[in-house]
XYZ file of C-alpha atoms in Angstrom:
669
model
C 0.000 0.000 0.000
C 2.812 2.351 0.950
C 4.542 1.702 -2.413
C 1.275 2.394 -4.259
C 0.860 5.725 -2.451
C 4.428 6.752 -3.155
C 4.111 5.939 -6.862
C 0.839 7.897 -7.117
C 2.502 10.858 -5.418
C 5.373 10.729 -7.909
C 2.965 10.553 -10.862
C 0.980 13.496 -9.470
C 4.149 15.603 -9.088
C 5.298 14.690 -12.613
C 1.884 15.641 -13.982
C 2.029 18.975 -12.153
C 5.517 19.595 -13.509
C 4.422 18.820 -17.074
C 1.426 21.153 -16.700
C 3.667 24.136 -15.929
C 6.529 24.014 -18.377
C 5.524 25.855 -21.516
C 7.310 29.149 -22.033
C 4.023 30.729 -23.002
C 1.947 29.211 -20.152
C 0.959 31.909 -17.681
C -0.105 29.361 -15.084
C 3.351 27.806 -15.266
C 4.887 31.170 -14.508
C 2.795 31.482 -11.345
C 3.986 28.160 -9.965
C 6.135 28.600 -6.846
C 9.775 28.490 -7.861
C 12.413 26.452 -6.081
C 15.142 28.422 -4.255
C 18.366 28.593 -6.256
C 20.159 26.165 -3.915
C 17.587 23.464 -4.758
C 18.084 23.876 -8.516
C 21.635 22.512 -8.251
C 21.470 18.775 -7.483
C 24.076 16.067 -6.921
C 22.671 13.923 -9.742
C 22.677 16.992 -12.000
C 26.347 17.710 -11.269
C 27.286 14.054 -11.865
C 25.511 14.028 -15.246
C 27.005 17.462 -16.101
C 30.547 16.250 -15.419
C 29.936 13.036 -17.372
C 28.530 14.917 -20.392
C 31.241 17.583 -20.131
C 34.004 14.958 -20.254
C 32.402 13.003 -23.125
C 31.769 16.132 -25.195
C 35.267 17.480 -24.444
C 36.765 14.354 -26.038
C 34.377 14.556 -29.002
C 34.926 18.258 -29.760
C 38.671 17.858 -29.239
C 38.679 15.248 -31.994
C 36.681 17.576 -34.271
C 38.994 20.467 -33.372
C 42.145 18.522 -34.210
C 40.848 16.930 -37.429
C 39.108 19.731 -39.346
C 38.616 22.551 -36.845
C 34.864 22.664 -37.530
C 32.762 22.099 -34.388
C 28.960 22.373 -34.643
C 26.759 23.888 -31.914
C 26.109 21.046 -29.461
C 24.017 22.966 -26.879
C 20.772 21.311 -27.982
C 22.434 17.902 -28.054
C 23.720 18.406 -24.473
C 20.277 19.531 -23.261
C 18.629 16.536 -24.961
C 21.099 14.015 -23.507
C 20.693 15.538 -20.039
C 16.926 15.136 -20.367
C 17.145 11.554 -21.649
C 19.654 10.403 -19.001
C 17.850 11.878 -15.972
C 14.356 10.969 -17.209
C 15.436 7.367 -17.898
C 17.206 7.112 -14.535
C 14.191 8.408 -12.582
C 11.864 5.994 -14.390
C 14.137 3.045 -13.542
C 14.209 4.069 -9.854
C 10.439 4.555 -9.784
C 9.858 1.094 -11.189
C 12.157 -0.291 -8.513
C 9.913 1.332 -5.882
C 12.149 4.282 -4.939
C 10.855 7.813 -4.447
C 12.713 10.232 -6.748
C 12.844 13.965 -6.956
C 10.899 15.367 -9.959
C 13.122 16.330 -12.895
C 12.448 19.986 -13.676
C 13.382 22.157 -16.608
C 15.490 24.260 -14.214
C 17.628 21.216 -13.383
C 17.822 20.389 -17.098
C 19.056 23.938 -17.776
C 21.669 23.618 -15.009
C 23.060 20.385 -16.483
C 23.176 21.809 -19.991
C 24.943 24.974 -18.771
C 27.608 23.105 -16.793
C 28.283 20.598 -19.604
C 28.514 23.316 -22.279
C 30.811 25.459 -20.082
C 33.052 22.410 -19.668
C 33.398 21.409 -23.326
C 33.542 25.056 -24.507
C 37.091 25.162 -23.081
C 38.033 22.268 -25.391
C 36.523 24.164 -28.350
C 37.860 27.654 -27.654
C 40.921 27.033 -25.480
C 43.308 27.272 -28.429
C 44.227 23.560 -28.544
C 43.665 23.394 -32.289
C 44.894 26.923 -33.027
C 47.123 29.373 -31.131
C 48.409 27.076 -28.322
C 49.177 24.185 -30.675
C 50.663 26.739 -33.083
C 53.493 27.265 -30.584
C 54.628 23.609 -30.818
C 57.825 22.519 -32.571
C 55.929 20.526 -35.212
C 53.924 23.554 -36.360
C 57.109 25.662 -36.282
C 58.737 23.170 -38.671
C 55.661 23.046 -40.913
C 55.707 26.851 -41.158
C 59.218 26.634 -42.562
C 62.316 26.799 -40.402
C 63.906 29.249 -42.850
C 60.807 31.446 -43.148
C 61.558 35.023 -42.098
C 59.653 35.957 -38.959
C 59.204 32.312 -37.904
C 61.533 32.634 -34.916
C 63.138 29.566 -33.317
C 62.472 31.153 -29.940
C 58.740 31.004 -30.627
C 58.349 27.378 -29.500
C 56.568 26.074 -26.418
C 55.728 22.385 -26.364
C 52.285 21.429 -24.959
C 52.368 20.513 -21.263
C 49.637 19.708 -18.763
C 50.804 22.062 -15.997
C 51.212 25.307 -17.914
C 48.096 24.702 -20.031
C 45.865 24.223 -16.977
C 47.355 27.322 -15.323
C 46.962 29.414 -18.477
C 43.325 28.377 -18.943
C 42.381 29.084 -15.328
C 43.719 32.641 -15.302
C 42.444 33.501 -18.795
C 38.982 31.875 -18.864
C 37.842 32.904 -15.374
C 38.332 36.595 -16.148
C 35.578 36.303 -18.772
C 33.096 34.889 -16.242
C 33.149 38.070 -14.136
C 33.595 40.836 -16.708
C 29.899 41.384 -17.595
C 28.236 40.364 -14.294
C 27.393 44.015 -13.407
C 25.708 44.476 -16.825
C 23.535 41.329 -16.926
C 20.319 43.240 -16.051
C 20.952 45.810 -18.794
C 21.718 43.137 -21.407
C 18.897 40.659 -20.622
C 16.067 42.706 -19.020
C 16.456 46.334 -20.091
C 17.704 45.904 -23.654
C 15.835 42.585 -24.079
C 18.444 41.221 -26.483
C 17.173 38.049 -28.119
C 20.287 35.780 -28.157
C 18.658 33.411 -30.698
C 20.748 30.337 -29.707
C 20.065 30.831 -26.001
C 16.374 31.392 -26.684
C 16.182 28.318 -28.956
C 17.797 26.167 -26.247
C 15.248 27.433 -23.706
C 12.320 26.700 -26.032
C 13.645 23.179 -26.661
C 14.149 22.494 -22.936
C 10.586 23.682 -22.267
C 9.452 21.439 -25.117
C 11.260 18.398 -23.698
C 9.409 18.787 -20.409
C 6.010 19.346 -21.995
C 6.091 16.290 -24.287
C 4.725 12.933 -23.168
C 6.713 9.958 -21.954
C 6.068 8.192 -25.252
C 8.022 10.858 -27.162
C 10.899 10.661 -24.670
C 11.034 6.865 -25.040
C 11.287 7.205 -28.829
C 14.170 9.668 -28.471
C 15.978 7.422 -25.983
C 15.619 4.403 -28.301
C 16.735 6.441 -31.305
C 19.769 7.827 -29.496
C 20.848 4.422 -28.105
C 20.363 2.693 -31.464
C 22.533 5.115 -33.438
C 25.035 5.530 -30.608
C 25.587 1.742 -30.659
C 25.810 1.599 -34.460
C 28.317 4.477 -34.538
C 30.483 3.072 -31.711
C 30.564 -0.448 -33.188
C 31.291 0.954 -36.655
C 34.290 2.869 -35.259
C 35.487 -0.339 -33.553
C 35.026 -2.370 -36.780
C 36.910 0.200 -38.895
C 39.874 0.141 -36.517
C 40.812 -3.422 -37.520
C 41.498 -2.332 -41.139
C 43.596 0.776 -40.442
C 46.964 -0.858 -39.707
C 49.083 1.764 -41.520
C 48.810 5.280 -42.931
C 46.237 5.676 -45.733
C 44.583 2.347 -44.856
C 41.023 1.403 -43.975
C 37.519 2.584 -44.776
C 38.563 6.178 -44.064
C 40.537 6.043 -47.329
C 37.829 4.367 -49.446
C 38.077 5.758 -53.042
C 34.313 6.274 -53.419
C 34.547 8.267 -56.678
C 37.677 6.583 -58.073
C 41.408 6.845 -57.385
C 41.899 10.098 -59.277
C 39.241 11.827 -57.183
C 40.696 10.173 -54.052
C 44.093 11.766 -54.752
C 42.367 15.156 -54.615
C 40.616 14.134 -51.313
C 37.189 13.664 -52.932
C 35.832 10.543 -51.221
C 33.371 9.495 -48.526
C 35.355 8.413 -45.458
C 32.451 6.781 -43.552
C 32.835 9.122 -40.558
C 29.625 8.886 -38.515
C 30.827 11.878 -36.460
C 30.758 14.211 -39.466
C 27.542 12.731 -40.858
C 25.969 13.557 -37.478
C 27.550 17.021 -37.507
C 26.115 17.562 -40.988
C 22.653 16.702 -39.640
C 23.007 19.444 -37.006
C 24.575 22.142 -39.215
C 22.444 24.067 -41.694
C 22.292 23.144 -45.386
C 24.061 26.447 -46.170
C 27.080 25.527 -44.003
C 27.394 22.075 -45.593
C 27.032 23.352 -49.160
C 29.556 26.143 -48.442
C 32.045 23.475 -47.349
C 31.469 21.518 -50.556
C 31.855 24.663 -52.680
C 35.138 25.486 -50.897
C 36.371 21.935 -51.562
C 35.520 22.126 -55.268
C 37.104 25.583 -55.605
C 40.350 24.545 -53.870
C 41.063 20.838 -54.449
C 38.973 20.656 -57.610
C 40.276 23.761 -59.412
C 42.934 25.953 -57.776
C 45.429 23.462 -56.311
C 45.695 21.282 -59.463
C 46.233 24.454 -61.560
C 48.871 25.925 -59.201
C 50.595 22.523 -58.973
C 51.057 22.592 -62.768
C 53.023 25.837 -62.342
C 55.703 24.060 -60.284
C 59.046 25.194 -61.646
C 57.611 28.586 -62.652
C 55.935 29.970 -59.530
C 57.977 27.897 -57.080
C 60.972 25.578 -57.266
C 60.445 21.888 -58.018
C 63.095 21.004 -55.439
C 61.071 22.401 -52.505
C 59.482 19.994 -50.020
C 55.730 19.578 -50.315
C 55.313 21.057 -46.804
C 57.514 24.116 -47.544
C 55.647 27.410 -47.111
C 57.090 28.674 -50.439
C 55.591 25.694 -52.310
C 51.948 24.720 -52.989
C 51.383 24.281 -49.262
C 52.074 27.989 -48.722
C 49.333 28.904 -51.199
C 46.904 26.626 -49.364
C 47.654 28.277 -46.020
C 47.701 31.930 -47.073
C 44.697 31.770 -49.401
C 42.600 30.211 -46.634
C 43.836 33.010 -44.313
C 42.723 35.599 -46.912
C 39.177 34.189 -47.027
C 38.964 34.001 -43.217
C 40.234 37.573 -42.790
C 37.953 38.968 -45.504
C 34.867 37.381 -43.981
C 35.975 38.154 -40.416
C 36.779 41.810 -41.068
C 33.477 42.400 -42.880
C 31.407 40.817 -40.103
C 33.466 42.540 -37.410
C 32.736 45.957 -38.920
C 29.107 45.033 -39.625
C 28.357 43.878 -36.068
C 30.253 46.847 -34.621
C 28.212 49.229 -36.810
C 24.922 47.540 -35.893
C 25.862 47.736 -32.197
C 26.816 51.438 -32.314
C 23.773 52.431 -34.413
C 21.418 50.473 -32.149
C 22.813 51.952 -28.926
C 22.827 55.463 -30.430
C 19.205 55.020 -31.513
C 18.163 53.977 -28.014
C 20.000 56.903 -26.398
C 18.558 59.365 -28.917
C 14.999 58.240 -28.221
C 15.751 58.077 -24.469
C 14.790 54.417 -24.559
C 17.936 52.725 -23.315
C 16.180 51.220 -20.315
C 13.053 50.017 -22.077
C 13.675 48.144 -25.292
C 10.074 47.738 -26.373
C 8.366 50.831 -25.069
C 6.394 51.434 -21.921
C 6.880 48.996 -19.040
C 3.081 48.709 -18.757
C 2.904 47.080 -22.155
C 4.881 44.095 -20.912
C 2.861 40.933 -20.524
C 2.349 39.235 -17.175
C 4.665 36.467 -18.342
C 7.476 38.921 -19.196
C 7.168 40.515 -15.763
C 7.319 37.094 -14.098
C 10.447 36.185 -16.101
C 12.068 39.465 -15.063
C 10.996 39.138 -11.425
C 12.575 35.690 -11.057
C 15.684 36.751 -12.974
C 16.216 39.848 -10.799
C 15.195 38.272 -7.489
C 18.242 35.972 -7.503
C 20.635 38.882 -7.779
C 24.382 38.339 -8.160
C 26.019 41.074 -6.067
C 28.023 43.542 -8.124
C 31.016 43.199 -5.782
C 31.397 39.559 -6.873
C 31.774 40.622 -10.519
C 34.182 43.481 -9.736
C 36.263 41.516 -7.213
C 36.423 38.413 -9.419
C 37.505 40.446 -12.442
C 40.206 42.309 -10.510
C 41.579 39.195 -8.772
C 41.831 37.075 -11.916
C 43.140 40.014 -13.995
C 45.951 40.623 -11.488
C 46.739 36.890 -11.419
C 46.836 36.863 -15.205
C 49.091 39.943 -15.369
C 51.550 38.197 -13.025
C 51.360 34.624 -14.348
C 51.205 35.025 -18.152
C 54.468 37.030 -18.571
C 56.198 34.382 -16.423
C 54.864 31.613 -18.720
C 55.559 33.630 -21.886
C 58.346 36.197 -21.338
C 57.895 37.413 -24.939
C 54.538 39.001 -23.954
C 55.300 42.040 -21.796
C 53.147 42.605 -18.706
C 51.970 46.041 -19.850
C 50.352 44.519 -22.968
C 48.356 42.211 -20.680
C 47.279 45.228 -18.582
C 46.099 47.064 -21.721
C 44.192 43.936 -22.851
C 42.313 43.770 -19.544
C 41.571 47.502 -19.533
C 39.958 47.120 -22.976
C 38.309 43.738 -22.198
C 35.071 45.031 -20.564
C 34.200 47.308 -23.502
C 35.169 44.651 -26.083
C 33.155 42.010 -24.193
C 30.089 44.252 -24.042
C 30.316 45.076 -27.771
C 30.618 41.380 -28.628
C 27.831 40.306 -26.250
C 25.551 43.044 -27.571
C 26.263 42.108 -31.191
C 25.716 38.396 -30.457
C 22.420 39.249 -28.748
C 21.238 40.956 -31.930
C 22.694 38.643 -34.602
C 23.642 35.360 -32.826
C 27.212 35.737 -34.130
C 29.994 35.426 -31.554
C 32.854 37.506 -32.961
C 35.396 36.545 -30.263
C 37.784 34.934 -32.769
C 37.853 38.125 -34.816
C 38.651 40.256 -31.760
C 41.427 37.748 -31.063
C 42.808 38.045 -34.608
C 42.930 41.839 -34.326
C 44.919 41.446 -31.086
C 47.185 38.906 -32.802
C 48.186 41.254 -35.632
C 48.575 44.304 -33.356
C 50.729 42.541 -30.745
C 52.791 40.666 -33.348
C 53.608 43.956 -35.098
C 54.356 45.849 -31.840
C 56.525 43.170 -30.190
C 59.182 42.881 -32.899
C 60.656 40.024 -34.905
C 61.960 37.893 -32.018
C 59.031 38.231 -29.619
C 56.163 39.087 -31.960
C 55.059 35.597 -32.878
C 54.530 34.326 -29.312
C 53.189 37.680 -28.089
C 50.657 37.758 -30.931
C 49.313 34.240 -30.423
C 49.182 34.392 -26.606
C 47.619 37.877 -26.714
C 45.072 36.540 -29.200
C 44.213 33.815 -26.666
C 43.758 36.312 -23.819
C 41.392 38.619 -25.717
C 39.485 35.816 -27.430
C 38.961 33.833 -24.200
C 37.670 36.783 -22.151
C 35.322 38.006 -24.883
C 34.045 34.517 -25.767
C 33.401 33.283 -22.194
C 31.535 36.525 -21.375
C 29.351 36.107 -24.469
C 28.561 32.436 -23.688
C 27.586 33.444 -20.128
C 25.158 36.098 -21.400
C 23.664 33.552 -23.801
C 23.177 31.139 -20.881
C 21.575 33.913 -18.830
C 19.044 34.281 -21.662
C 18.270 30.553 -21.423
C 17.885 30.918 -17.641
C 15.596 33.934 -18.091
C 13.285 31.956 -20.389
C 13.150 28.790 -18.253
C 12.554 30.511 -14.877
C 16.010 29.368 -13.757
C 17.935 31.223 -11.068
C 20.852 33.243 -12.534
C 22.770 32.607 -9.288
C 22.516 28.858 -9.782
C 23.320 29.324 -13.476
C 26.460 31.342 -12.683
C 27.654 28.822 -10.082
C 27.167 25.979 -12.555
C 29.066 27.970 -15.177
C 31.956 28.382 -12.717
C 31.934 24.644 -11.912
C 31.800 23.704 -15.623
C 34.607 26.118 -16.527
C 36.815 24.811 -13.700
C 36.266 21.193 -14.799
C 36.870 22.157 -18.437
C 40.194 23.838 -17.569
C 41.418 20.439 -16.322
C 39.603 18.027 -18.651
C 40.393 19.881 -21.917
C 44.236 19.771 -21.566
C 44.067 16.098 -20.515
C 41.947 15.158 -23.541
C 44.216 17.222 -25.814
C 47.384 15.527 -24.542
C 45.706 12.141 -24.946
C 45.311 12.861 -28.671
C 48.671 14.625 -28.926
C 50.607 11.674 -27.536
C 48.533 8.917 -29.168
C 48.271 10.342 -32.710
C 50.349 12.357 -35.165
C 48.629 15.690 -34.510
C 49.546 18.402 -37.012
C 50.558 16.034 -39.828
C 49.080 17.626 -43.002
C 48.660 14.169 -44.562
C 47.221 12.413 -41.508
C 43.802 12.326 -39.887
C 44.608 14.947 -37.221
C 45.662 17.852 -39.437
C 44.793 20.620 -36.912
C 44.642 23.189 -39.762
C 44.045 26.250 -37.595
C 47.327 25.785 -35.724
C 49.262 26.429 -38.940
C 46.876 29.212 -39.997
C 47.307 31.112 -36.717
C 51.076 30.739 -36.690
C 51.295 32.071 -40.236
C 48.966 34.966 -39.434
C 51.436 35.867 -36.680
C 54.325 35.508 -39.183
C 52.555 37.978 -41.508
C 52.045 40.313 -38.512
C 55.781 40.192 -37.766
C 57.254 40.019 -41.249
C 54.659 41.562 -43.533
C 53.817 40.317 -47.033
C 57.384 39.220 -47.790
C 56.499 35.904 -46.081
C 54.153 34.997 -48.969
C 55.099 32.809 -51.974
C 55.337 34.301 -55.488
C 52.026 35.703 -56.878
C 50.298 34.653 -53.661
C 49.590 38.250 -52.600
C 47.567 38.940 -55.760
C 45.528 35.767 -55.225
C 45.000 36.749 -51.576
C 43.681 40.151 -52.646
C 41.244 38.418 -54.993
C 39.911 35.997 -52.365
C 39.748 38.713 -49.689
C 37.683 40.908 -52.047
C 35.509 37.912 -53.001
C 34.720 37.235 -49.330
C 33.661 40.866 -48.828
C 31.639 40.851 -52.072
C 29.753 37.662 -51.143
C 28.806 39.183 -47.777
C 27.662 42.411 -49.421
C 25.448 40.470 -51.841
C 23.963 38.456 -48.950
C 23.164 41.570 -46.904
C 21.972 43.964 -49.629
C 20.383 41.804 -52.320
C 16.791 40.454 -52.244
C 16.330 37.539 -49.851
C 15.712 35.028 -52.632
C 19.267 35.754 -53.888
C 21.007 36.497 -50.563
C 19.978 33.232 -48.916
C 21.994 31.257 -51.517
C 25.241 33.121 -50.887
C 27.913 30.801 -49.385
C 29.767 31.487 -46.126
C 33.403 32.445 -46.963
C 34.837 31.504 -43.551
C 33.300 28.036 -43.872
C 34.551 27.735 -47.463
C 38.112 28.290 -46.208
C 38.178 25.107 -44.087
C 38.561 22.570 -46.956
C 41.406 24.656 -48.446
C 43.783 22.970 -45.983
C 41.869 19.927 -44.767
C 40.481 18.489 -47.998
C 37.089 17.606 -49.444
C 36.308 14.329 -47.642
C 34.698 15.776 -44.500
C 32.614 18.200 -46.596
C 31.190 15.162 -48.418
C 30.429 13.485 -45.054
C 28.550 16.559 -43.860
C 26.631 16.876 -47.119
C 25.515 13.246 -46.648
C 24.157 14.298 -43.236
C 22.412 17.253 -44.866
C 20.880 14.940 -47.493
C 19.561 12.603 -44.765
C 17.878 15.557 -43.017
C 16.376 16.851 -46.275
C 14.927 13.474 -47.283
C 13.650 12.770 -43.760
C 11.841 16.117 -43.641
C 10.313 15.415 -47.042
C 9.096 11.988 -46.006
C 7.941 12.591 -42.414
C 8.415 16.180 -41.125
C 6.986 15.588 -37.622
C 9.103 12.520 -36.928
C 12.170 14.248 -38.401
C 11.756 17.253 -36.080
C 11.496 14.930 -33.069
C 14.216 12.413 -33.932
C 16.966 14.287 -35.843
C 18.620 15.788 -32.695
C 18.616 12.363 -30.992
C 19.938 10.471 -34.048
C 22.625 13.089 -34.792
C 23.725 13.095 -31.139
C 23.954 9.288 -31.200
C 26.117 9.291 -34.339
C 28.452 11.988 -32.970
C 28.773 10.483 -29.477
C 29.219 6.861 -30.609
C 32.218 7.259 -32.904
C 33.472 10.195 -30.832
C 33.563 8.021 -27.716
C 35.388 5.259 -29.614
C 38.374 7.613 -29.873
C 39.008 7.051 -26.134
C 39.770 3.289 -26.410
C 41.482 3.944 -29.775
C 43.799 6.471 -28.060
C 44.574 4.037 -25.248
C 45.381 1.280 -27.779
C 47.677 3.675 -29.681
C 49.474 4.695 -26.460
C 49.944 1.003 -25.628
C 51.539 0.519 -29.097
C 48.797 -1.937 -30.130
C 48.429 -1.655 -33.911
C 45.378 -2.749 -35.937
C 46.052 -6.180 -37.514
C 44.981 -5.383 -41.113
C 45.815 -2.671 -43.650
C 43.067 -2.347 -46.262
C 44.396 -0.259 -49.149
C 43.211 0.450 -52.695
C 45.687 0.523 -55.577
C 45.560 1.155 -59.312
C 45.373 -2.252 -61.059
C 47.523 -0.964 -63.944
C 50.532 -0.308 -61.682
């Protein structure tokens, strides 16, 4: 009898919870909210840490292979929902009383997990930190002017953890005093944060039957992806062996990297990314490996010496690097100026109309639901002294520690960076709130060129890349926090609890990310331009710093003219997208995305287009089922093969080689 009563009580509480979860449900907004201390749970932290570690490994693999990492916020929120909901159902069937799983707890888990794996994405492991290694120095050309031999710092666990702690934590505190202005007064939309909130509310309003379908779908494709990764391993005994080198379109196309490599990770990523991103990748692959590189290679002996190594920066490889840099800089500079202009014009317009503190007119016009959102968001106030004290403490630590780690970067440059950081962070957070574009990498690139030029030939390269990391990390972490505050605002979640979870996730990420990086770095040939782990951005960032130090003399013959052309093309494509009719603008490719295959190759673009094709056909056949199942299936594909990299890394460290090498050769040779 007692068991029966307990089960009925649980069902009643679940029903009440489901009745009050819709973002647009006024009754849900009147439900008594839990205090912020109750929104952080032990089970939530355990699941957060588990998801943070798993996703850190997955995004690290993506970072070190192609450098393209899709937004996984929705995937993290979905997995948090599926894990906790499944666990509570198992306990209930066993006769145990469990605490109801609320959307606030779901938001907490998602925030902590995303904060954790964001360090693996944006910590510089595939770009400016790896760019300081000896291998990338050698790839950039030991005789290249500006590529100083002193500009080498091999990856190490101790200094990487220390660097991340002092740099990333500054960003957590920089905009705390402005959170009310950004979220409540200006009512910035933060489309990604809002979309995550809507999806979390949707998860908790759907029936158990829907959740069961998503769990089954995720587990099915997770198992398929994991087992497929395990099966492939047996056939990859040597370089260029296995299914990853399958010449799908023939050997000639394979030589130009046009083949399907059976990567479930990138098929899943293609299902999450938009069709425009995937088609832009394919266009970049066709333009580079289909047209430009074969044509430039024919000019060997005219434009560059035939005796040069293939990896020499004055040979074809130099064109690949610098032309991709030109596209990235053209797109980045245009969007940087665009977002900055939009931000300034918008703020000026609000000041001019004396409407800075009321984004949508009179406060009376706000709905009851908006007022309830604001009341809960402002009730759990984060004291301003925490933001100010945290920023000052971590800034001072950074000013002391970073010049000790990197003597080439003078302490006064770090001071200037932290004086400018609050205004840069606000501009970026404001622009992201309007457009959903986080421009942190572009702020970092500006810092890279400025510091590289100011610090001189011997010190400029290290100063530029480390300074880039400081500015980028502060600006990016602050923007992600504001985006998470938007999610909290829309799910009636306490910002205090949200901030604490962000701190916990960031701290875990500062330890987990370097460990996962070093696991890959020691197990695989990271940075090899002909291997799986190409880490293209490491070479790109080092060569951007070389240009900052040396100027255009670092470029191969005729490369500058080609760079001008691609830079102008990137600007022109953006202008057409922004100023032409929508029916034309929506088909314009994304230049920064197009630049990725220039160095990496076409194979992963084909994988992602396969994912895009699956989504398109599924939506055509059964739109409702597609909308429900695509996030679960894509997450399963990404997590399965991504998780296989852990045992694969351990086997590689133990010197256990796959037993078979499956290779395809021309029958005429």
